[in-house]
Coordinates of N, CA and C in Angstrom, one line a residue:
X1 N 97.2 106.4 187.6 CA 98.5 106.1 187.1 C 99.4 107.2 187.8
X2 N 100.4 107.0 188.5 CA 101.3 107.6 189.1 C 102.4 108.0 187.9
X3 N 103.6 109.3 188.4 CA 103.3 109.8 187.0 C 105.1 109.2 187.0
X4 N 105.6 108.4 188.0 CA 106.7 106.9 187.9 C 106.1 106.4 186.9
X5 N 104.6 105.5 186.9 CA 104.3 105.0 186.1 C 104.0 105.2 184.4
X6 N 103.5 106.8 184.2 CA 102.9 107.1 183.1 C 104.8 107.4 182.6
X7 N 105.5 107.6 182.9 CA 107.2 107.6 182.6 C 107.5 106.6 181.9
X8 N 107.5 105.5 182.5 CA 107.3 104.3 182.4 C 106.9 103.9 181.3
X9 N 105.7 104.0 180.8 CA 105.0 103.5 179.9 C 105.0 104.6 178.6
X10 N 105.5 105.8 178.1 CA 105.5 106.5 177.5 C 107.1 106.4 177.0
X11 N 107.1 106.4 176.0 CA 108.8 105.8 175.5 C 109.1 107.1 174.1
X12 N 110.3 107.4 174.4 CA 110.7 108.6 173.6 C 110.7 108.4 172.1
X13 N 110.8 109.3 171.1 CA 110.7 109.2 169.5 C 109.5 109.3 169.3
X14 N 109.1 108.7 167.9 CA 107.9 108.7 167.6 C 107.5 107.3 167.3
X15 N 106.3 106.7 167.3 CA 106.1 105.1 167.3 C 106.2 104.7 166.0
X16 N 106.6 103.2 166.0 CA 107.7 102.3 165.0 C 106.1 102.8 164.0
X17 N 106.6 102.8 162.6 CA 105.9 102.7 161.1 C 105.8 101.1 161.1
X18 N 104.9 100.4 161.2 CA 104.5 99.0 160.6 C 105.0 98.7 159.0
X19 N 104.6 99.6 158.3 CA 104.6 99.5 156.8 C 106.2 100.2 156.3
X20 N 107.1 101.0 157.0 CA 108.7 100.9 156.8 C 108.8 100.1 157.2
X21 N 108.8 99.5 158.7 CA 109.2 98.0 159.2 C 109.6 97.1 158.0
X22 N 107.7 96.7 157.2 CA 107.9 95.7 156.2 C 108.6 96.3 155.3
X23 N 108.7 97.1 154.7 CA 109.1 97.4 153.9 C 110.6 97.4 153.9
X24 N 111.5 97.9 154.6 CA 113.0 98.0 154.8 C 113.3 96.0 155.1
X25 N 112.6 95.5 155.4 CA 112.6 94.1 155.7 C 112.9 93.1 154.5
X26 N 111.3 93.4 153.6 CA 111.3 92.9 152.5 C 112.6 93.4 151.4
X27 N 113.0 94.7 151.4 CA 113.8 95.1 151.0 C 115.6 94.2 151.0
X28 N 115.6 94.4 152.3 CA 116.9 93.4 152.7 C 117.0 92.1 152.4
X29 N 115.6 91.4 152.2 CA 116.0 89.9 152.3 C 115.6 89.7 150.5
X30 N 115.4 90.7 149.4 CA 115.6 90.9 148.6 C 116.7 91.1 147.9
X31 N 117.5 91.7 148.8 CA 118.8 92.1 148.4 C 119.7 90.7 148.7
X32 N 119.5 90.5 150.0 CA 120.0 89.4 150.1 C 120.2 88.1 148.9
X33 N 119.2 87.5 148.6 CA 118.9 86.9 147.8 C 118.9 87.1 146.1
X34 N 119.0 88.5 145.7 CA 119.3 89.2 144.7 C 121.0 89.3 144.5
X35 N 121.1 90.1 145.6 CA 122.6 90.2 145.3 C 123.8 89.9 146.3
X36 N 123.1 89.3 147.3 CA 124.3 88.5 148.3 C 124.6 89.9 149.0
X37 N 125.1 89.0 150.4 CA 125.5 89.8 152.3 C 126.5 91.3 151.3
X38 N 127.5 90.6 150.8 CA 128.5 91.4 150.5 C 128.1 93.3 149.4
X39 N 127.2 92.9 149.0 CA 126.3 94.2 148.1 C 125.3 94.8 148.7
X40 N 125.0 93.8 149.8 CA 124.3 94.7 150.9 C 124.2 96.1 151.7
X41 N 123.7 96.9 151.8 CA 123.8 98.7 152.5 C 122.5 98.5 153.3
X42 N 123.2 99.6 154.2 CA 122.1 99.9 154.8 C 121.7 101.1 153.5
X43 N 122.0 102.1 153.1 CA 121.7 103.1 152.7 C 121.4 102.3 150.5
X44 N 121.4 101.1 150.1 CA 120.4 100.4 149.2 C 119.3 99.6 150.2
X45 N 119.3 99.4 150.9 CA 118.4 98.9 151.4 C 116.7 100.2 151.6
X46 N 117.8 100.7 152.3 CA 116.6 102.2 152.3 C 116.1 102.8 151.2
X47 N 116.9 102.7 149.9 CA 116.3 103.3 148.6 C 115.4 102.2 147.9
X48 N 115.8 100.5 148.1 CA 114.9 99.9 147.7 C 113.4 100.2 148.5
X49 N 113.8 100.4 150.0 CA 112.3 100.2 150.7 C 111.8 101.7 150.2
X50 N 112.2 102.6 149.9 CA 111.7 103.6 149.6 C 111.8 104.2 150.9
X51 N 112.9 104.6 151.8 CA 112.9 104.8 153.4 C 114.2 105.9 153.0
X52 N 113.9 106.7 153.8 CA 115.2 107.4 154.0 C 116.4 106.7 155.0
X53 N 117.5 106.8 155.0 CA 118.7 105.5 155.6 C 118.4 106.2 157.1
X54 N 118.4 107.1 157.4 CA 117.8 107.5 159.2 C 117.0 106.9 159.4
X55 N 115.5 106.1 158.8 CA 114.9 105.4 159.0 C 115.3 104.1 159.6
X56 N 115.7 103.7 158.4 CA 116.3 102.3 159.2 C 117.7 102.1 160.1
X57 N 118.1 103.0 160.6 CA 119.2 103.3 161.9 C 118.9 103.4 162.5
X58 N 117.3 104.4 162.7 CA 116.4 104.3 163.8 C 116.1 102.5 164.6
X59 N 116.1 102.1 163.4 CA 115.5 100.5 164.1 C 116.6 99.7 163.8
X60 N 117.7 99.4 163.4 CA 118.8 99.0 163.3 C 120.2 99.3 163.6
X61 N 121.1 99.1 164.3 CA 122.6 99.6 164.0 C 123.3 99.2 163.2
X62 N 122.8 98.6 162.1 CA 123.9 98.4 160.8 C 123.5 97.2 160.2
X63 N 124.0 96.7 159.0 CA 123.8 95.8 158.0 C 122.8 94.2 159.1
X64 N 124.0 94.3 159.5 CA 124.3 92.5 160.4 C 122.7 92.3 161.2
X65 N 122.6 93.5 162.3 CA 121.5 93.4 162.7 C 119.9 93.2 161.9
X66 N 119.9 94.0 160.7 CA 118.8 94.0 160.2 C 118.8 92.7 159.4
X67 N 119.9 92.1 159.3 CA 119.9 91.3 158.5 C 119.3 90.0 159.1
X68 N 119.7 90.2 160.3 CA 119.2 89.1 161.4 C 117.9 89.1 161.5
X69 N 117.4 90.5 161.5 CA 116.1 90.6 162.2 C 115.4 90.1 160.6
X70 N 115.6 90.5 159.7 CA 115.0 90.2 158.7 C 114.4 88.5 158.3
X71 N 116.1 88.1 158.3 CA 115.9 86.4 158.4 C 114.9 85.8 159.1
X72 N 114.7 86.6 160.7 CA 113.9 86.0 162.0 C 112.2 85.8 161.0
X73 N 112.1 87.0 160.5 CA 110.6 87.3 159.7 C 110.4 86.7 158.9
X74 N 111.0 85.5 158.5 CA 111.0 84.3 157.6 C 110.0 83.5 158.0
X75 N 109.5 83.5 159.5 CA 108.7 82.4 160.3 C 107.7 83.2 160.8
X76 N 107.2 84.5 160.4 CA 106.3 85.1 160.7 C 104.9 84.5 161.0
X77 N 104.9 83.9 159.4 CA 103.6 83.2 159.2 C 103.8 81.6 159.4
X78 N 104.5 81.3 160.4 CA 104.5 80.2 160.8 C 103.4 79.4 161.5
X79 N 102.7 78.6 160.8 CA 101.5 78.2 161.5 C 102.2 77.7 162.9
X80 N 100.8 77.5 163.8 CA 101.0 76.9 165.3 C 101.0 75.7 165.3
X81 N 100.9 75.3 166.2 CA 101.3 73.7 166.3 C 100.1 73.0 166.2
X82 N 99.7 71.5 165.4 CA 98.4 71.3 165.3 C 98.3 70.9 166.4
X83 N 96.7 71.0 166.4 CA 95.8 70.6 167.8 C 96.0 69.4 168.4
X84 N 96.0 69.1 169.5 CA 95.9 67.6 170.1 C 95.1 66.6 169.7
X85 N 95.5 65.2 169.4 CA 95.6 64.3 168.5 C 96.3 63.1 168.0
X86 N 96.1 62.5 167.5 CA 97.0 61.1 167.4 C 98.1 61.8 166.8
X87 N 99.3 61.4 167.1 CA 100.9 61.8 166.9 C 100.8 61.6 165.4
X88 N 100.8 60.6 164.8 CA 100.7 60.3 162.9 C 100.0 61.7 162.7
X89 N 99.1 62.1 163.2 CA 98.2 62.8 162.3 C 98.9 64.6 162.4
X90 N 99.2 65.1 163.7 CA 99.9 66.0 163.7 C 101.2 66.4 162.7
X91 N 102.2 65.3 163.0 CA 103.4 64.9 162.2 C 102.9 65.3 161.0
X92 N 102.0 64.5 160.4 CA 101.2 64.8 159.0 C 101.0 66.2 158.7
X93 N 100.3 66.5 159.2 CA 99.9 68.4 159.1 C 101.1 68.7 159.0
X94 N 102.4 69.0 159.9 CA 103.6 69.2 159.7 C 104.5 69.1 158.1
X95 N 104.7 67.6 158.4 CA 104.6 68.0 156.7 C 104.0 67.9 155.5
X96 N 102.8 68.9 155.7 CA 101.6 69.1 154.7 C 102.6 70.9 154.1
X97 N 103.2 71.4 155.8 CA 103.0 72.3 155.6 C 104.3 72.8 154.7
X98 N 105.5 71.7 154.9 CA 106.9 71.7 154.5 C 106.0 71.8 153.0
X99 N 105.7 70.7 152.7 CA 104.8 70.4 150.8 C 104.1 72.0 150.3
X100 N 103.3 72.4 150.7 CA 102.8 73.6 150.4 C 103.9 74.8 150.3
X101 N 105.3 74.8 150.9 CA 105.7 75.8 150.1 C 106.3 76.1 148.8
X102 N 106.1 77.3 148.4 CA 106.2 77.6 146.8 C 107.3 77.9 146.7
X103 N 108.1 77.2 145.6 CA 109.6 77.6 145.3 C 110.1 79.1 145.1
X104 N 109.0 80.1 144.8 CA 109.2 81.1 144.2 C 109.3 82.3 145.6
X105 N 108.6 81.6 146.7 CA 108.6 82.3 148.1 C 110.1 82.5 148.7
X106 N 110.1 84.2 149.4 CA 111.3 83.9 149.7 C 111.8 83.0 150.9
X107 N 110.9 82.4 151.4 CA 111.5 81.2 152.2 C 112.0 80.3 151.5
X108 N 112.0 79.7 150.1 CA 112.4 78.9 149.5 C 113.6 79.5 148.3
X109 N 113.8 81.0 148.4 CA 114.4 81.2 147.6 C 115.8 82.0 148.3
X110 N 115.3 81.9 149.7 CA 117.1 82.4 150.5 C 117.9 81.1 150.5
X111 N 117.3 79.6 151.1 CA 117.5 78.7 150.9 C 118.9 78.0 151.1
X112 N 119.3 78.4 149.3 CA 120.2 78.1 148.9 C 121.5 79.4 148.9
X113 N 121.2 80.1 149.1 CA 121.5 81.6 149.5 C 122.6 81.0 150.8
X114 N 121.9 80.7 152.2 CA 122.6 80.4 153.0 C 123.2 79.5 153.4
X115 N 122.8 77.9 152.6 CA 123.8 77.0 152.5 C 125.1 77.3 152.0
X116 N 125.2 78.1 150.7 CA 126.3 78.6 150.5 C 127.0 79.3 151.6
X117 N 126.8 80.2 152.6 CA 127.0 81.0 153.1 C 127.3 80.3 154.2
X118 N 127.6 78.6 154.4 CA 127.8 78.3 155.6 C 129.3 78.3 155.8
X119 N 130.1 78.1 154.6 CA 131.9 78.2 154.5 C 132.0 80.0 153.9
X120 N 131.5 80.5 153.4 CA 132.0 81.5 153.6 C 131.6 83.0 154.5
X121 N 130.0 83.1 155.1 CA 129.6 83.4 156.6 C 129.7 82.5 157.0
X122 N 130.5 82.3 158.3 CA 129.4 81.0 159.3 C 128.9 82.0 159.9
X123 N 129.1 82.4 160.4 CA 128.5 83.8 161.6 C 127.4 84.2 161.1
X124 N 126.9 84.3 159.9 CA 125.7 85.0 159.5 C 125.0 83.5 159.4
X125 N 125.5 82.3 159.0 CA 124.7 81.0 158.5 C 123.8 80.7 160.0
X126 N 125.2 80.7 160.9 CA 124.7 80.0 162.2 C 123.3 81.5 162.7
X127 N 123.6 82.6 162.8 CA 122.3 82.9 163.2 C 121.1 82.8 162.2
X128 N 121.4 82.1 160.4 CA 120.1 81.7 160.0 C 119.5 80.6 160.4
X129 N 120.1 79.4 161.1 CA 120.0 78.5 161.5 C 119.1 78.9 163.0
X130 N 119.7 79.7 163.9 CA 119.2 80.2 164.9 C 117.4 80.7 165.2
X131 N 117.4 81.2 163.9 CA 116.7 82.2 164.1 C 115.2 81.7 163.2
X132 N 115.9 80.7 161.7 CA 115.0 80.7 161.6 C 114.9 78.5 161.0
X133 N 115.5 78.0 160.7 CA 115.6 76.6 161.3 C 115.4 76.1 162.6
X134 N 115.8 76.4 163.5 CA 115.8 75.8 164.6 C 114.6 75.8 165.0
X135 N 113.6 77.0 165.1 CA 112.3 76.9 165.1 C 111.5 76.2 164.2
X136 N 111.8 76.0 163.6 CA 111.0 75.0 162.7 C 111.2 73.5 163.1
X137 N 112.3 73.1 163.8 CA 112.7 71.7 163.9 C 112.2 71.8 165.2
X138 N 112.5 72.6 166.1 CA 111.5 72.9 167.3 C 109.9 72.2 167.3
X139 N 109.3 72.3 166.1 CA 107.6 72.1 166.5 C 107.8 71.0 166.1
X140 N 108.5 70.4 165.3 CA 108.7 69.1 165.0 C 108.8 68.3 166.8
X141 N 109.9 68.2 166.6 CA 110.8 67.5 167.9 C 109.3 67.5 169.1
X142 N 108.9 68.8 169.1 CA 107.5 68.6 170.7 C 106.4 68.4 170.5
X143 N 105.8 68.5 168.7 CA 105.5 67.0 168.6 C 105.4 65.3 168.6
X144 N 106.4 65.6 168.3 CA 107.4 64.0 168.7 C 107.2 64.0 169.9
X145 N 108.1 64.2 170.8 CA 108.1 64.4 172.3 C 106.8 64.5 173.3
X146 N 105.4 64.6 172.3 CA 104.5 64.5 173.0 C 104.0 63.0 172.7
X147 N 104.2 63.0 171.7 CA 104.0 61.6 171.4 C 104.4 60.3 171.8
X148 N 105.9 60.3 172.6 CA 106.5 59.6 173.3 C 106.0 59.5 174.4
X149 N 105.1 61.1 175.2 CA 104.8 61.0 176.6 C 102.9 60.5 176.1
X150 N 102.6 60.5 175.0 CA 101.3 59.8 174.9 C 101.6 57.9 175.0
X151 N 102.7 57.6 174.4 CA 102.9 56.1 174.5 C 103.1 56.3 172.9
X152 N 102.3 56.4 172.0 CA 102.4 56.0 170.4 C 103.6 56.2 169.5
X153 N 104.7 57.0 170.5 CA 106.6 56.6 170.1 C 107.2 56.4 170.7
X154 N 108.4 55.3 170.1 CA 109.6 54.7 171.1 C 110.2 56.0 172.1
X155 N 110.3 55.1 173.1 CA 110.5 55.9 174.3 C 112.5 56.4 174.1
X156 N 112.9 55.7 173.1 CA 114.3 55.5 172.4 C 114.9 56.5 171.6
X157 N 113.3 57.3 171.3 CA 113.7 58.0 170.1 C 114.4 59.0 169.9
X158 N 115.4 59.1 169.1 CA 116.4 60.1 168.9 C 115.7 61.2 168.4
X159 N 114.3 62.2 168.9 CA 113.9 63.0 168.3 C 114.4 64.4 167.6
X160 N 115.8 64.8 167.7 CA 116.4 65.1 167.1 C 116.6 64.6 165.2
X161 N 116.8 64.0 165.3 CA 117.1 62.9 164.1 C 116.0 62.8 163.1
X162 N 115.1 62.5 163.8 CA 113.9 62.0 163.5 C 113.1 63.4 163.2
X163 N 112.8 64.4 163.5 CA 112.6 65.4 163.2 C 113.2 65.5 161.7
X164 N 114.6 65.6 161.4 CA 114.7 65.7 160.2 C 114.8 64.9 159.3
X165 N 114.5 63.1 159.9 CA 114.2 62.5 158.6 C 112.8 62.9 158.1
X166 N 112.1 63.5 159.0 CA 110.4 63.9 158.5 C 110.5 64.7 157.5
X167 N 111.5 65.9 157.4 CA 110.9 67.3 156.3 C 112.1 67.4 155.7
X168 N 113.4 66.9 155.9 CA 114.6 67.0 155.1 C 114.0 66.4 153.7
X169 N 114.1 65.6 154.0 CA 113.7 64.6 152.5 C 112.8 65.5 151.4
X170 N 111.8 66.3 152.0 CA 110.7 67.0 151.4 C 111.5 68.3 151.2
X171 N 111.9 68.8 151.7 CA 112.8 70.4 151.1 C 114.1 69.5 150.3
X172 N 114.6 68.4 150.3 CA 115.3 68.4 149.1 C 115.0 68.1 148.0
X173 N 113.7 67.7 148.0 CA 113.3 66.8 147.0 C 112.6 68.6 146.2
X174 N 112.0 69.3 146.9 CA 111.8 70.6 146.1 C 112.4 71.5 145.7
X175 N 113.7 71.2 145.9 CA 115.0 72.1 146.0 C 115.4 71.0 144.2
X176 N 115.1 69.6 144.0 CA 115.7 69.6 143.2 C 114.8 68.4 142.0
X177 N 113.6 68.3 142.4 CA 112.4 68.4 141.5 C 112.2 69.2 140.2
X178 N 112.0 68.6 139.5 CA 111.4 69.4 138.0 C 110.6 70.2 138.2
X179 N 110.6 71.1 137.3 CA 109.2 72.1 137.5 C 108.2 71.4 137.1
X180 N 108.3 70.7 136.3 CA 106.6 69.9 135.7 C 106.5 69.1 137.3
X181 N 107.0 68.8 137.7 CA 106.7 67.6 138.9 C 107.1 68.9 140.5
X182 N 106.2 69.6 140.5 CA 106.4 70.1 142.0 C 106.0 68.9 143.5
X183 N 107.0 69.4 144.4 CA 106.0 68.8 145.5 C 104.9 68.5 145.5
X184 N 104.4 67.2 146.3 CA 102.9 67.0 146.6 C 102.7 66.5 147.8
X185 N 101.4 66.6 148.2 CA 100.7 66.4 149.7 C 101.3 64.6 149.8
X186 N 100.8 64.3 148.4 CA 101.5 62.5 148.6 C 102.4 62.6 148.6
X187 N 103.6 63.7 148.6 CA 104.6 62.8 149.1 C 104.7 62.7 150.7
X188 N 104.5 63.6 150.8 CA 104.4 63.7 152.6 C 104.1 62.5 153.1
X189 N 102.8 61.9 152.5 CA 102.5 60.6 153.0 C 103.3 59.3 152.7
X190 N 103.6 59.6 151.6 CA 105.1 58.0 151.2 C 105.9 58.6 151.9
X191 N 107.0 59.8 152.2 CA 107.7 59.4 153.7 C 107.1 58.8 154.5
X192 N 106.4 59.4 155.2 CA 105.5 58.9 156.2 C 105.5 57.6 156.6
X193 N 105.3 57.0 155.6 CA 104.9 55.8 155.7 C 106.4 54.8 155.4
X194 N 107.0 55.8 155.1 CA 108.5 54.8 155.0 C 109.1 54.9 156.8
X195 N 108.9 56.4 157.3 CA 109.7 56.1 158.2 C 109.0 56.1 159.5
X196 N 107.7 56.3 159.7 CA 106.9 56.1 160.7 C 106.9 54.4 161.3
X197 N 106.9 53.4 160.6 CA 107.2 52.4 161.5 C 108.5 52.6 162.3
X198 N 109.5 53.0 162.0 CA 110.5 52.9 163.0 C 110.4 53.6 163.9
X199 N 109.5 54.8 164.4 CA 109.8 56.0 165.2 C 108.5 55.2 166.2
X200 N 107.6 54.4 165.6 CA 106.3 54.3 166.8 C 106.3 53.1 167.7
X201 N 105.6 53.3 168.7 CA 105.9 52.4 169.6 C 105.7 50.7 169.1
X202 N 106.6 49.9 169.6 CA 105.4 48.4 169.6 C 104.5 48.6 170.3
X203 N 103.6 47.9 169.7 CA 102.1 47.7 170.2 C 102.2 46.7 171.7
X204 N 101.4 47.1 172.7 CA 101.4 46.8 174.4 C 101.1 45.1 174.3
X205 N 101.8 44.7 175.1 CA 101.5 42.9 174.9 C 102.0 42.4 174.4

């Protein structure tokens, strides 16, 4: 290693804490959700994570950013895209996975957090949308889209659209379900089955 290169690869400070990371993270999107953008600090953020506020300046320049970064971590545990396979069956896994989540998670509990926040942040809405929707309608859509280039969906399909007739229906229906009656895996399959004839191909001949 030439010592251009060992320069190079050797980066000043001391290396990132994994466990502040989560912690100043969890912290924010706590707050968020607790007490909204506006009650927000960097310097409560640091006393909830138990961080001193130089901590998180080190990895942040202010509220907005961490806030972003935080939201992004919403998709951490984002499963991958299912395996190759009949389009129905993928689509399915998809929304198995919308069904499986728990109201009490904070992915289900910023939610409604940022719909509000779409008339009074847009600026902070649109990068939740960004950062952590868009990816999610993403694995939808190239599913679809593979399925179109397999033949077994209309070549027509507005996969846009179609993407969110699949899991809209299912985050609203959790969003406004009884507690005795949580989501279920069947419902995934009654959409399914309502709107999968329109999206697949006619049959050849």
């Amino acid at each position: 290693m030439t010592p251009e290169t060992a320069a190079e690869v050797r980066r000043p400070g001391r290396p990132r804490d994994e466990r502040a990371d989560r912690a100043i993270v969890t912290a924010a999107l706590e707050m968020l959700v607790d007490e909204g953008y506006h009650a927000l600090s960097v310097e409560a953020v640091a006393a909830r994570a138990g961080v001193g506020k130089t901590t998180v300046y080190r990895r942040w320049p202010g509220k907005r950013e961490l806030v972003i970064d935080a939201l992004a971590e919403l998709n951490a545990n984002m499963p991958d895209l299912p395996p190759a396979g009949p389009t129905r069956d993928r689509v399915r896994q998809l929304m198995e996975h919308v069904c499986s989540k728990d109201l009490g998670s904070m992915s289900s509990r910023i939610l409604p957090r940022m719909i509000a926040y779409r008339t009074s942040h847009p600026e902070l809405y649109a990068d939740y949308v960004s950062r952590v929707i868009r990816p999610r309608r993403e694995r939808m859509q190239t599913v679809l889209r593979d399925g179109i280039e397999r033949g077994e969906i209309r070549a027509d399909l507005d996969v846009e659209i179609a993407a969110l007739s699949l899991t809209a229906p299912l985050i609203m229906l959790a969003m406004t379900a009884p507690e005795d009656r949580p989501v279920r895996s069947g419902d995934a399959d009654t959409l399914l089955d309502i709107v999968w004839p329109g999206m697949s191909a006619p049959p050849s001949g």
